[in-house]
Tab-separated table of C-alpha atoms in Angstrom:
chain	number	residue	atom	x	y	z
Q	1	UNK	CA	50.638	26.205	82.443
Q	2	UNK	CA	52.439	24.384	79.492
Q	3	UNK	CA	53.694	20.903	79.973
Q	4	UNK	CA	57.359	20.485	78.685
Q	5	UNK	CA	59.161	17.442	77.937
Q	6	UNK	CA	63.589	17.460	78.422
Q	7	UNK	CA	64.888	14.251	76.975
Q	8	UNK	CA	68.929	13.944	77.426
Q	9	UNK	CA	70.731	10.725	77.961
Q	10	UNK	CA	72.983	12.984	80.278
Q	11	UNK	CA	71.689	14.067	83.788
Q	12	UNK	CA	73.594	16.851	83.910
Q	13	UNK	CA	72.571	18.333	80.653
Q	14	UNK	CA	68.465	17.595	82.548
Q	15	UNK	CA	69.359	19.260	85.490
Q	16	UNK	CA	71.031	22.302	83.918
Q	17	UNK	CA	67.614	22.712	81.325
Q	18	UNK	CA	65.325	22.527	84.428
Q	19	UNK	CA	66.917	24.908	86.606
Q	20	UNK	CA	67.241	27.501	83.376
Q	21	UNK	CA	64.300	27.188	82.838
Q	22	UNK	CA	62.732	27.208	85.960
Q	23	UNK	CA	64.701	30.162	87.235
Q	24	UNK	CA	62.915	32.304	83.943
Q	25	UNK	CA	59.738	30.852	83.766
Q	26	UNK	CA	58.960	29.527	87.105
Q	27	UNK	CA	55.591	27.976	87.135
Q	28	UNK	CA	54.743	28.842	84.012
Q	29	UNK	CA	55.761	25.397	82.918
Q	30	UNK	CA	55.221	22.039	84.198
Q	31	UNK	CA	59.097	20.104	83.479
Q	32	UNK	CA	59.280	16.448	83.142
Q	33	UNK	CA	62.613	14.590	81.884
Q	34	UNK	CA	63.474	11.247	80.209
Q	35	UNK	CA	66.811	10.189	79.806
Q	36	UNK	CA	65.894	8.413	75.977
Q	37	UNK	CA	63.501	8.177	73.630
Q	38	UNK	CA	61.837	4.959	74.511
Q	39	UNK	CA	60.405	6.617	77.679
Q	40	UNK	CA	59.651	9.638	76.629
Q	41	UNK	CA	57.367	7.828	73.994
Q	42	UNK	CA	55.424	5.720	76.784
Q	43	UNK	CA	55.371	9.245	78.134
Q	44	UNK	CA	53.354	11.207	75.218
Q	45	UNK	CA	50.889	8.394	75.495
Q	46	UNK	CA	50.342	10.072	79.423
Q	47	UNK	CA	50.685	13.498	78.847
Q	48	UNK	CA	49.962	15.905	76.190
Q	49	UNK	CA	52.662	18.386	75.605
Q	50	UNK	CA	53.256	21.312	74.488
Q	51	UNK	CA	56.936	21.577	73.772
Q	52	UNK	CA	59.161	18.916	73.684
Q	53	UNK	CA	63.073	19.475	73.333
Q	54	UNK	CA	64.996	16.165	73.170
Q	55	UNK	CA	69.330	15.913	72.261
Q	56	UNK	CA	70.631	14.940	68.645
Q	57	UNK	CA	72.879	12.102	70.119
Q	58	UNK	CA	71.461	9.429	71.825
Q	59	UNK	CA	71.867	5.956	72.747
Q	60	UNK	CA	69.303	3.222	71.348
Q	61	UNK	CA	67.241	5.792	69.794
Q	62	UNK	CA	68.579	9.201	68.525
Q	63	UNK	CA	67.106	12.792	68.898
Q	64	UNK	CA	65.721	12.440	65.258
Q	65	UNK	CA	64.136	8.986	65.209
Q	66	UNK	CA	62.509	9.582	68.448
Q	67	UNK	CA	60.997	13.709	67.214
Q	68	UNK	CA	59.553	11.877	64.039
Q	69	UNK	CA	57.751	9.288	66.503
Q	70	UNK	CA	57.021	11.698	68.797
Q	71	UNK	CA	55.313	14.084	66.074
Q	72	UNK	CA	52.908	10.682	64.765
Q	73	UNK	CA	52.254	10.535	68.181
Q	74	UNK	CA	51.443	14.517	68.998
Q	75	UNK	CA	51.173	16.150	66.002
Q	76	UNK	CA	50.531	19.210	67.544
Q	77	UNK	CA	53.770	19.637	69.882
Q	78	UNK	CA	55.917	22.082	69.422
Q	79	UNK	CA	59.435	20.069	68.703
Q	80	UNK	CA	63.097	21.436	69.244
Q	81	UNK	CA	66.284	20.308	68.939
Q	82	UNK	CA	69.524	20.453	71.347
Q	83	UNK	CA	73.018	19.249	69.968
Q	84	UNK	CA	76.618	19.539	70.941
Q	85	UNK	CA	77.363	19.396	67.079
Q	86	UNK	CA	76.235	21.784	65.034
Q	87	UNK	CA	75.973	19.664	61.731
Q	88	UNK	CA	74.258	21.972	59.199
Q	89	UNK	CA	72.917	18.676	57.054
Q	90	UNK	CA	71.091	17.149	60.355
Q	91	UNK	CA	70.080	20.785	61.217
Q	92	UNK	CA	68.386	21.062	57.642
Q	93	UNK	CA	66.911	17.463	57.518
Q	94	UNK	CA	65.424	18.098	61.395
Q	95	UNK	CA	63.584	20.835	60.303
Q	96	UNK	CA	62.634	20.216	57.226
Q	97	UNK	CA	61.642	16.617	57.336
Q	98	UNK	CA	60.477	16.213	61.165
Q	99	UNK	CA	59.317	19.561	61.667
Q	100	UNK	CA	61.852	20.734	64.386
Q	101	UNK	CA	60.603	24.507	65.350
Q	102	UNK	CA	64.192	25.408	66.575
Q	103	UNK	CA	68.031	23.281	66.394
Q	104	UNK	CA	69.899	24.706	69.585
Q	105	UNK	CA	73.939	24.017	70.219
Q	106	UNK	CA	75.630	22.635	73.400
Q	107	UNK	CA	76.220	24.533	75.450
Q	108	UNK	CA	73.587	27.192	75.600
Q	109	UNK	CA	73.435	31.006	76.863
Q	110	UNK	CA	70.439	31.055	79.233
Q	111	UNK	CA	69.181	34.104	77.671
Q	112	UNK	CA	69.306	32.676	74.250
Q	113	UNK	CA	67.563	29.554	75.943
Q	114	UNK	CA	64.886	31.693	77.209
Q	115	UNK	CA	64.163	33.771	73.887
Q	116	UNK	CA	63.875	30.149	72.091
Q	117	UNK	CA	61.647	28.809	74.283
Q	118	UNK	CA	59.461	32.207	74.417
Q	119	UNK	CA	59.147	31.581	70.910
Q	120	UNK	CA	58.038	28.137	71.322
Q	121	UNK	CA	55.446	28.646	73.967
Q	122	UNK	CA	53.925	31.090	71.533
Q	123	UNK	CA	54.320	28.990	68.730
Q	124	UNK	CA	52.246	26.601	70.997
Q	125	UNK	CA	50.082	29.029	71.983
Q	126	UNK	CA	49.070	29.650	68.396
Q	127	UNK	CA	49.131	26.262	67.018
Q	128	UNK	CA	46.150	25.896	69.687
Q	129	UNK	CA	44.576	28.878	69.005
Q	130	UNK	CA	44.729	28.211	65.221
Q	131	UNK	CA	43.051	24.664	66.165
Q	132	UNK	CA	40.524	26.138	67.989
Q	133	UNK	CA	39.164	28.295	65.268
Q	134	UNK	CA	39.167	25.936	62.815
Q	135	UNK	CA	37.361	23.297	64.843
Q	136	UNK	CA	34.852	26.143	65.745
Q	137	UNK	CA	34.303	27.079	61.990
Q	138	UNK	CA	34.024	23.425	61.169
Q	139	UNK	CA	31.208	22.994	63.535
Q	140	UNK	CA	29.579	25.824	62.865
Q	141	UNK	CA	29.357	24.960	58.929
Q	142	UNK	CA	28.076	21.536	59.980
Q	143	UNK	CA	31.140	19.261	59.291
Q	144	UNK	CA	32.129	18.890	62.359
Q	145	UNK	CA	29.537	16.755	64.882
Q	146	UNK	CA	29.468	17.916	68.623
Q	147	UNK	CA	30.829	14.057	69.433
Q	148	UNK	CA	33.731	15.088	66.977
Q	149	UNK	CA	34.457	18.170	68.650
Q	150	UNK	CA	34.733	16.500	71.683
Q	151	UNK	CA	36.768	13.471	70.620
Q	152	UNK	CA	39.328	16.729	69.611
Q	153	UNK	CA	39.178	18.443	73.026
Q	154	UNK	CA	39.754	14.911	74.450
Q	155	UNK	CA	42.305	13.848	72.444
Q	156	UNK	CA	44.487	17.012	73.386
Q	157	UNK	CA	44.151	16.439	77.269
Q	158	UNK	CA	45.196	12.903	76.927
Q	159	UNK	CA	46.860	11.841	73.983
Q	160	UNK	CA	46.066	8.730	71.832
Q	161	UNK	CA	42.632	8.118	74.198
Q	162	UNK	CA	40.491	8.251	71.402
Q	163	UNK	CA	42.845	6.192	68.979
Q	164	UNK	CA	42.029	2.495	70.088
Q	165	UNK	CA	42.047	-0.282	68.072
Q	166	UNK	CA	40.182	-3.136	68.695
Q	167	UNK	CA	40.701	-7.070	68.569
Q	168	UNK	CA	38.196	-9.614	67.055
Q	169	UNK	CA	37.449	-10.737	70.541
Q	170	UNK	CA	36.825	-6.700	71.727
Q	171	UNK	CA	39.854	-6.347	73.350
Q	172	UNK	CA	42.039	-3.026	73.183
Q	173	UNK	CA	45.079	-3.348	71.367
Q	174	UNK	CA	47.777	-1.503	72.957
Q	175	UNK	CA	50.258	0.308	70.911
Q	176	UNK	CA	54.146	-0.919	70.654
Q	177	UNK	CA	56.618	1.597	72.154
Q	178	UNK	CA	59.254	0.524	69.846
């Protein structure tokens, strides 16, 4: 199962992902929904996931600001972008700059919907695979301890678990959403 993140300001717009994408994937993935960045950050530090699509225009914090967040915070998501304005210059600077695997228009096809998000789950899929291997090879060469390996395999159940910092008293310092 692949965890998904939907983050639209509009309910509608959440609703209409969830049941297209739940009528051609069924339980293949595991939905949740934000309605704005700010959650859907306190989110990531929850949940790992593997795809997150989030809208271009949003209130307090915009599709943009909160994928290049959301990528410092899981590096390894696979991030797409849904717009009712297909601006080429935002198009170009979300992939380019943040990393965006796809930048999907308002409104959608559900067949397109499903291709692009086939495509993503594979992406995924091999981004983890690719991980994998590398982590292997590493510890197999010696530069990569068994504690290492595991702080890894932790780290991608439950994001930011092994990033703590510390105060001089030895308390945990917890991250700002903002």
């Amino acid at each position: 199962m692949h965890n998904v993140l939907l983050v639209d300001d509009e309910t509608a717009i959440l609703n209409a992902l969830q049941r297209a994408l739940r009528l051609q994937f069924g339980k293949q993935l595991r939905l949740d929904t934000s309605p704005g960045g700010a959650q859907a950050l306190a989110m990531g530090l929850e949940r790992r996931y593997d795809i997150v699509i989030s809208d271009l225009r949003m209130p307090g914090m915009d599709g943009l600001d909160f994928l290049c967040r959301f990528a410092k915070l899981q590096p390894h998501s696979t991030r797409m972008m849904l717009t009712g304005s297909a601006d080429f210059g935002t198009a170009q600077r979300a992939v380019n700059e943040i990393g965006v695997f796809r930048y999907l228009t308002k409104p959608w096809q559900e067949d397109d919907l499903g291709q692009h998000m086939r495509a993503a789950l594979a992406h995924a899929d091999s981004l983890r695979s690719q991980r994998d291997a590398a982590d292997a090879w590493a510890s197999s060469q010696g530069q990569l301890s068994p504690q290492a390996l595991e702080l890894r395999r932790l780290e991608a159940l439950e994001p930011g678990l092994t990033l703590v910092e510390w105060d001089t008293d030895g308390a945990v310092i917890m991250p700002s959403l903002d």
